[in-house]
Short mmCIF file of C-alpha atoms in Angstrom, two decimals:
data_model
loop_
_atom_site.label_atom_id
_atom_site.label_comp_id
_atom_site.label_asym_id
_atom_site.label_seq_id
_atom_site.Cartn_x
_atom_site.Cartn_y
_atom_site.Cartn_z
CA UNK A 1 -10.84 -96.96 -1.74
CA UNK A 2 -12.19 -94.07 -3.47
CA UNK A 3 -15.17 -95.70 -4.36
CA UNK A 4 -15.76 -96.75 -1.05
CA UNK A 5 -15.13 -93.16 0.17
CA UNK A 6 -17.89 -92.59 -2.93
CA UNK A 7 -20.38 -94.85 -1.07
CA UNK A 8 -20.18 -94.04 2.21
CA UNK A 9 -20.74 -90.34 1.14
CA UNK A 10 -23.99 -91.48 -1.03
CA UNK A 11 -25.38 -92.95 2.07
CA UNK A 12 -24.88 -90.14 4.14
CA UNK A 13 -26.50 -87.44 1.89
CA UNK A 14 -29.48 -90.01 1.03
CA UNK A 15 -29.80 -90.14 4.46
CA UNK A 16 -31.35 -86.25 4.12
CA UNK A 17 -32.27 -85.67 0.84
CA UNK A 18 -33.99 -88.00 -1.60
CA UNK A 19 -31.97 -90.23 -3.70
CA UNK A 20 -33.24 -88.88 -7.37
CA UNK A 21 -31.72 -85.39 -6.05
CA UNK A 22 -28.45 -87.62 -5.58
CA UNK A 23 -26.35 -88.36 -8.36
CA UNK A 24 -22.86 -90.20 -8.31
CA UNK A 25 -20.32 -89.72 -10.46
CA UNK A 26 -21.90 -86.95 -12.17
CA UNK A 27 -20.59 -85.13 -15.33
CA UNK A 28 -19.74 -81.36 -14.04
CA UNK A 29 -20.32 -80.73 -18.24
CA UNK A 30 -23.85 -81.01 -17.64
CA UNK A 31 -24.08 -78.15 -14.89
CA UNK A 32 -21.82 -75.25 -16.15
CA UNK A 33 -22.47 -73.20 -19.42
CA UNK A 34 -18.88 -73.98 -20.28
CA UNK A 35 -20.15 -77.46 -20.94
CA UNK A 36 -17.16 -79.21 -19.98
CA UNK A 37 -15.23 -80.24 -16.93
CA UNK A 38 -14.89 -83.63 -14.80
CA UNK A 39 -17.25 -84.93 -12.24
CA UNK A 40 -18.01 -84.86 -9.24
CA UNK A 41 -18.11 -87.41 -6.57
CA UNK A 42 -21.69 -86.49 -5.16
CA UNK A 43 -23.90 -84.18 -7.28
CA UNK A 44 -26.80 -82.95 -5.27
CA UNK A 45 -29.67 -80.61 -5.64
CA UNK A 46 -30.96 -78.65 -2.83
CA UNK A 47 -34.16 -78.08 -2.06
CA UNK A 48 -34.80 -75.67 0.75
CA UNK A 49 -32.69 -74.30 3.91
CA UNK A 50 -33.56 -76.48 5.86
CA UNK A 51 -31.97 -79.68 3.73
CA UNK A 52 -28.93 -77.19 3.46
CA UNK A 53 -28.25 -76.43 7.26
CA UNK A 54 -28.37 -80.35 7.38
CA UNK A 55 -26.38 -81.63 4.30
CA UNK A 56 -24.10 -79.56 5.69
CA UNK A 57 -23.99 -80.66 9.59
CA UNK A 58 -23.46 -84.25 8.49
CA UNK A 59 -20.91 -83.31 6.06
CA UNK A 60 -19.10 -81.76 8.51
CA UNK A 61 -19.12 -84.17 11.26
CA UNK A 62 -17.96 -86.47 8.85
CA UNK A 63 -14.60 -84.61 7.53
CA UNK A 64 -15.94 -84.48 3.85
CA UNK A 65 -15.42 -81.62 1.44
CA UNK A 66 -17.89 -79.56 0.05
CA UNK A 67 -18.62 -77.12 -2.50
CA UNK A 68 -21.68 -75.09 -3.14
CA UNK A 69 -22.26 -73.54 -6.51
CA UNK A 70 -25.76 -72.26 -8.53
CA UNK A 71 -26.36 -72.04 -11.73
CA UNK A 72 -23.02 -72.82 -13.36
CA UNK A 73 -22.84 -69.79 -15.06
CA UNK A 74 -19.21 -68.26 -13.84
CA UNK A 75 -17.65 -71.80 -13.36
CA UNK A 76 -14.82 -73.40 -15.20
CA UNK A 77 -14.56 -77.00 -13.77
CA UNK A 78 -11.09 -78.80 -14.91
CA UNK A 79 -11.40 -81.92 -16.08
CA UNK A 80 -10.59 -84.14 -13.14
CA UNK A 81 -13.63 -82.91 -11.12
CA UNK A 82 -14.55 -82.03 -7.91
CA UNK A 83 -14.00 -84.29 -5.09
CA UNK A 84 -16.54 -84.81 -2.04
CA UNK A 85 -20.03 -83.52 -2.68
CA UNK A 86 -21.14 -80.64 -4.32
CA UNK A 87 -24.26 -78.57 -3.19
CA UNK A 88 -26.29 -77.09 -6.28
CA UNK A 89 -28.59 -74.23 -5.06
CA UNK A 90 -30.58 -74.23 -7.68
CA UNK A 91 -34.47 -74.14 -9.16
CA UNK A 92 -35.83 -76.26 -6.39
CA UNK A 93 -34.30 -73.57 -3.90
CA UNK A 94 -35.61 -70.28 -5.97
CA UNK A 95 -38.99 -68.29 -5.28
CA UNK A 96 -39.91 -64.55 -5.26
CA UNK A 97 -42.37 -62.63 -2.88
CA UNK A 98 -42.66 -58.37 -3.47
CA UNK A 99 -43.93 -56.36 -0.50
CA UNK A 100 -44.72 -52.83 -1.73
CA UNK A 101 -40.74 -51.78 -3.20
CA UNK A 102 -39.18 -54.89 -2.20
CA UNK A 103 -38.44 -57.79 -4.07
CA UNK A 104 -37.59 -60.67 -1.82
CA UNK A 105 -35.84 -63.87 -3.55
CA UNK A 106 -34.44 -67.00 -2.75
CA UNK A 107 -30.76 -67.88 -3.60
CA UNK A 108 -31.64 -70.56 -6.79
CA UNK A 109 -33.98 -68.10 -8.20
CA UNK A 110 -32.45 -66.95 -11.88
CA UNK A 111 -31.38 -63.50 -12.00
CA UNK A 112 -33.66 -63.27 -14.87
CA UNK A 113 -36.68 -64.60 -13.38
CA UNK A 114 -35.89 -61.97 -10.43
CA UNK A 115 -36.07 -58.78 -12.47
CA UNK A 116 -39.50 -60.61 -14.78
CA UNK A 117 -40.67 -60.44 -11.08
CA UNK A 118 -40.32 -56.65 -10.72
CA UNK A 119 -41.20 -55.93 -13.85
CA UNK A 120 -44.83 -57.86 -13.29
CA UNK A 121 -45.24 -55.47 -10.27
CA UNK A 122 -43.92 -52.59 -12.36
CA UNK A 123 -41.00 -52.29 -10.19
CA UNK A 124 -37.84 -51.02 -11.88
CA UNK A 125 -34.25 -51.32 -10.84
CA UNK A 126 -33.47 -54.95 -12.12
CA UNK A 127 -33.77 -54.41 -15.81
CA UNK A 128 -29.92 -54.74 -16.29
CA UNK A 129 -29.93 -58.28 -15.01
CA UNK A 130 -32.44 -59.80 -16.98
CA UNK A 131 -30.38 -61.46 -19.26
CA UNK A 132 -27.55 -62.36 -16.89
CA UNK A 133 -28.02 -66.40 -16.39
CA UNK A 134 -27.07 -66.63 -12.94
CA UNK A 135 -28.92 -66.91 -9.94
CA UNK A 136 -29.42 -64.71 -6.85
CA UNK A 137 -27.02 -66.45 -4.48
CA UNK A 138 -24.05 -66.44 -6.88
CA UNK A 139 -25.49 -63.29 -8.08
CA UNK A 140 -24.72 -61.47 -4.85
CA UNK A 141 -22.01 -63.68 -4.06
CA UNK A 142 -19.69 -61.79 -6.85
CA UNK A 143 -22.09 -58.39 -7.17
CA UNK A 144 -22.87 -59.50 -10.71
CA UNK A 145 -23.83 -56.73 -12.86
CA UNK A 146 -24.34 -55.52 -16.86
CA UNK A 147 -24.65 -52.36 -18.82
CA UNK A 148 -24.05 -49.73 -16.24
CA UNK A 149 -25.82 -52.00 -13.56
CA UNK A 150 -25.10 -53.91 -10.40
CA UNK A 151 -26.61 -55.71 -8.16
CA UNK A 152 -25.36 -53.31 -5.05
CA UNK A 153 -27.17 -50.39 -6.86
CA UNK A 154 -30.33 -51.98 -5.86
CA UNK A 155 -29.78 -54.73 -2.81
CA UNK A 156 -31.19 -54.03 0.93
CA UNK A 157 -30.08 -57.17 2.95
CA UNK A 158 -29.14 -60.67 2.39
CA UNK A 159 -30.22 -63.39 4.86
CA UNK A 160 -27.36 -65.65 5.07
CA UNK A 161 -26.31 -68.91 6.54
CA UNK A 162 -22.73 -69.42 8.36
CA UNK A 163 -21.94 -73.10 7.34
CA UNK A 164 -18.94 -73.52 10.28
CA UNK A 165 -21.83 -72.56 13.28
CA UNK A 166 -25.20 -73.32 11.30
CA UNK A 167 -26.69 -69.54 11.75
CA UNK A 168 -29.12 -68.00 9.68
CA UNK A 169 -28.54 -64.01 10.52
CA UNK A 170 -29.66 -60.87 7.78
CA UNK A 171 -26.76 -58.65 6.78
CA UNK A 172 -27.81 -55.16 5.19
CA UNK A 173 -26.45 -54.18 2.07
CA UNK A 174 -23.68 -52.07 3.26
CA UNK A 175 -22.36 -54.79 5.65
CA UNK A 176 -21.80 -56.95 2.42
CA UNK A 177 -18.74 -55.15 1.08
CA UNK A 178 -20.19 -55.26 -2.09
CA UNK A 179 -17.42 -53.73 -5.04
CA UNK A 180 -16.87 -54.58 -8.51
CA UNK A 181 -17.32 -58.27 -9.36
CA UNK A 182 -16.59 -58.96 -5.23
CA UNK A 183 -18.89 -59.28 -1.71
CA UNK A 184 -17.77 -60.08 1.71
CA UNK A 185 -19.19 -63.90 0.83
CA UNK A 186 -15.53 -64.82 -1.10
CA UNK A 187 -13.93 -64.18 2.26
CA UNK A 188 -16.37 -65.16 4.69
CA UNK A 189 -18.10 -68.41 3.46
CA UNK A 190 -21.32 -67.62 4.53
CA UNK A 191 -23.58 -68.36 2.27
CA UNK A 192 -26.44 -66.50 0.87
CA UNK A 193 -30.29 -67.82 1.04
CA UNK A 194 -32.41 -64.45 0.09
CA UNK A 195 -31.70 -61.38 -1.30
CA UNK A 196 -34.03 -58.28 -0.77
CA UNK A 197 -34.04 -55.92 -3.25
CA UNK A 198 -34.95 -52.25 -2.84
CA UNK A 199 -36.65 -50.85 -6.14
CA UNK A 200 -38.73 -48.43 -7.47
CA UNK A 201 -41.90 -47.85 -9.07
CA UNK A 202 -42.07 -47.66 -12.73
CA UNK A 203 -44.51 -47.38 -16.02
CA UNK A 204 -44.56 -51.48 -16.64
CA UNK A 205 -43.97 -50.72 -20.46
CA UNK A 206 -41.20 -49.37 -20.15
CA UNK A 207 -39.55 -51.64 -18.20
CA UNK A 208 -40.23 -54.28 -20.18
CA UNK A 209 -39.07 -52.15 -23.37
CA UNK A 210 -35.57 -51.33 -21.76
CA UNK A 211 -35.34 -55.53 -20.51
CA UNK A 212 -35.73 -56.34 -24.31
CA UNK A 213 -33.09 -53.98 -25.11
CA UNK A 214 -30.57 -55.10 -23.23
CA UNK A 215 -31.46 -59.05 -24.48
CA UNK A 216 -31.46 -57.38 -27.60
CA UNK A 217 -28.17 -56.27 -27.72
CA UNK A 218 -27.04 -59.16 -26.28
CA UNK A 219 -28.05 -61.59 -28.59
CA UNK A 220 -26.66 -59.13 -31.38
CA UNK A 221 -23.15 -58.59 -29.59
CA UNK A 222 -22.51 -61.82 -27.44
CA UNK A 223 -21.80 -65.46 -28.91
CA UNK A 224 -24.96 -66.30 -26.72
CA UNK A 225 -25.30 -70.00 -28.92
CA UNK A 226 -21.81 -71.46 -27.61
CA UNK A 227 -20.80 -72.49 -24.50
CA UNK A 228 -19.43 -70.24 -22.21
CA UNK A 229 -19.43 -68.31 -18.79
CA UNK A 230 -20.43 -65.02 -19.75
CA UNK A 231 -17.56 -62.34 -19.74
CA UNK A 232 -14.27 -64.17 -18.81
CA UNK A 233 -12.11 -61.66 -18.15
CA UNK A 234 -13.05 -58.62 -15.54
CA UNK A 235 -12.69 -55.36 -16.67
CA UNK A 236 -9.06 -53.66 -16.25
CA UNK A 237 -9.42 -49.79 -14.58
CA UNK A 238 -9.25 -47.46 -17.82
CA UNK A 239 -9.91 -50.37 -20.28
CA UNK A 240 -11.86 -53.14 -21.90
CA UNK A 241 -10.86 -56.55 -21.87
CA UNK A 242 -12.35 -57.48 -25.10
CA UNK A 243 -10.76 -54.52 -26.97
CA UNK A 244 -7.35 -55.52 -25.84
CA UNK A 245 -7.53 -58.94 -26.45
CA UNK A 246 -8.46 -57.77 -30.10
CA UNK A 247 -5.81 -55.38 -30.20
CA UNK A 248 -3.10 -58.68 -29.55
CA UNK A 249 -4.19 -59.82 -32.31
CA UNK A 250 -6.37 -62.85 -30.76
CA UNK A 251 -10.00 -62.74 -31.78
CA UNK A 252 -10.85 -66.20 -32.87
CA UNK A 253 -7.79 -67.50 -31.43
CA UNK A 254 -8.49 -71.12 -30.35
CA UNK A 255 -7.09 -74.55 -28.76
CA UNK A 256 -8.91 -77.01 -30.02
CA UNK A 257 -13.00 -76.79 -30.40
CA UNK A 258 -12.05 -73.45 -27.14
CA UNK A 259 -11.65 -70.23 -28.68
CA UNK A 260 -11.52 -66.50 -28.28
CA UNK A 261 -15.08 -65.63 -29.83
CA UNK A 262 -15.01 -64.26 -33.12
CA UNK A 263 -18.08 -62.57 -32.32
CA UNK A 264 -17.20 -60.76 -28.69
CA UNK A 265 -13.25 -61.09 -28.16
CA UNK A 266 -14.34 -60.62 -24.13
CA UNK A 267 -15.53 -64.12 -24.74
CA UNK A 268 -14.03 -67.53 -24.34
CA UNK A 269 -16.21 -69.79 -25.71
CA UNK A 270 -16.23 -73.96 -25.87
CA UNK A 271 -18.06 -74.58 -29.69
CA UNK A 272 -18.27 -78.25 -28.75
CA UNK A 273 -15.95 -80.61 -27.42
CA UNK A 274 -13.21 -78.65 -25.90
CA UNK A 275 -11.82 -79.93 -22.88
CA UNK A 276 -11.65 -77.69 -19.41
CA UNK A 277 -7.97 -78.03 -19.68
CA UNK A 278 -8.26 -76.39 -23.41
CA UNK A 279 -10.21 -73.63 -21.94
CA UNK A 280 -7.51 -73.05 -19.64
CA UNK A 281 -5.39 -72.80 -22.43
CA UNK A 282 -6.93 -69.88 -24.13
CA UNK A 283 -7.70 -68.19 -21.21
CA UNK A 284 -3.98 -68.26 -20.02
CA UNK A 285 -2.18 -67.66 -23.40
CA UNK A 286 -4.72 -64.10 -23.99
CA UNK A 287 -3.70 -62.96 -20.38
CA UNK A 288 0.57 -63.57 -21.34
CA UNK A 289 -0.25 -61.95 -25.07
CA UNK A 290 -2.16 -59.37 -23.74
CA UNK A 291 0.42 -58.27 -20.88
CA UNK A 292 3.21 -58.62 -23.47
CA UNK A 293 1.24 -56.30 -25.86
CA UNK A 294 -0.31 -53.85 -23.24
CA UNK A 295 1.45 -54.19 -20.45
CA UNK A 296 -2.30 -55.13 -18.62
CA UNK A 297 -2.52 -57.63 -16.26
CA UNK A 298 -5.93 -59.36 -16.90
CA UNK A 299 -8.07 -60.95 -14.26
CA UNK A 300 -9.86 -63.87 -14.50
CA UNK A 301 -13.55 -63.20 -14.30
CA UNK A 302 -14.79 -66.81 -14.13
CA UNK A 303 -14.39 -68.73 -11.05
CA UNK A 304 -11.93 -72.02 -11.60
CA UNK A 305 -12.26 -75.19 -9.29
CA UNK A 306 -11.52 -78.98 -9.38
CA UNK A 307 -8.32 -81.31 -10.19
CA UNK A 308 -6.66 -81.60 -13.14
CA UNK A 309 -7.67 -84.62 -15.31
#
């Protein structure tokens, strides 16, 4: 029955976009950084808005569930998968375009490829995201931000799409509710196409000096070789996650190949093999040592979807 359900799904999306941009049965492992998780029932890769507006008519007339993600970066699939299809917004849907101070870009453009944009116009304002691996649309989606930056400090408007009524409408930045790690989009479910971004000009060298800084601490400080999803753990008022998962005692703590990073304790990192449902296991047992040792509550940073396996 399932597969049947399977099929009939295949046929529909094939129906709009183009059947190597299809893929059944496809390993969820292969499109997070966690590098794990089950798979989904339809994987496919969008190309513009207009495939989007109708993927998303069809799926709708036809009762089938959905999920949109973009770069995998902040996503912790478990190990049964995601059911129905899911909707990558990804290279094929990325682009930039600058008009004088603003930097215009699509939702599957990379964060990274956004702010080596502005920094070939000489534009500053987007240096701190040029190592975050995330795109634009998930970017916005949970105000993503590193050392001292975020991407509210520098966004003017978001065109977005409502996926219940099929409108394309701009919000400006201080319509998007944007706060720490959070925009109106987690409530809402519209979903972002474009972000404009309101910068500055700058002396080109230095922006490019201050990007390589910030990749340069990076690759000194973060366990950038393993698999992961960046910081896992948001950052408690008056703390840091990392430094109070250390203090418990659980820096290199691990389940299997998933383990507290030895290298960043902020980190939960998959060094090859580990299972979603391993992951899980880390991530949970830091947040009940942690409350038991500092009486902190930590929040999840990492967005967590699918069925157990």
């Amino acid at each position: 029955m399932q597969s049947d359900r399977t099929g009939a799904l295949r046929r529909l999306v094939e129906d709009i976009v183009p059947g190597e941009r299809v893929h059944p049965d496809w390993p969820m492992a292969r499109e997070t950084t966690f590098r794990c998780g089950g798979p989904a029932d339809i994987f496919v890769r969008v190309a513009d808005e207009k495939e989007l507006v109708a993927l998303l008519r069809a799926l709708k007339a036809a009762g089938a569930p959905w999920f949109l993600m973009g770069n995998g970066s902040n996503l912790l699939v478990r190990d049964g998968g995601l059911r129905g299809v899911v909707l990558q917004i990804g290279p094929a849907f990325g682009g930039t375009q600058v008009q004088g101070d603003i930097l215009r870009a699509r939702a599957g453009t990379l964060l990274s490829q956004a702010a080596r944009a502005a920094a070939d116009k000489a534009l500053t304002g987007l240096e701190f995201a040029a190592g975050i691996p995330g795109t634009v649309g998930g970017g916005v989606f949970m105000n993503a931000g590193a050392y001292g930056g975020e991407l509210k400090d520098v966004l003017h408007s978001v065109r977005v799409l409502n996926p219940e009524s099929g409108e394309i409408y701009t919000l400006a930045a201080e319509q998007m509710q944007m706060g720490y790690r959070h925009s109106r989009l987690g409530e809402t479910g519209e979903i972002a196409l474009e972000a404009a971004f309101k910068l500055a000009p700058g002396q080109q060298a230095a922006i490019l000096a201050r990007m390589e800084d910030l990749n340069a601490r990076r690759r000194e400080k973060q366990p950038l070789e393993k698999g992961s999803a960046g910081s896992t753990f948001k950052r408690p008022e008056g703390y840091f996650a990392g430094a109070l998962i250390e203090q418990a005692g659980l820096k290199g703590f691990s389940v299997g190949p998933a383990q507290v990073s030895p290298k960043h304790a902020g980190f939960v990192v998959n060094n090859g093999g580990a299972s979603a449902a391993q992951v899980l296991s880390v991530i949970e047992q830091v947040r009940r040592r942690v409350l038991e040792n500092a009486g902190v509550a930590l929040q999840c940073e990492v967005r967590i979807v699918g069925e157990d396996g």
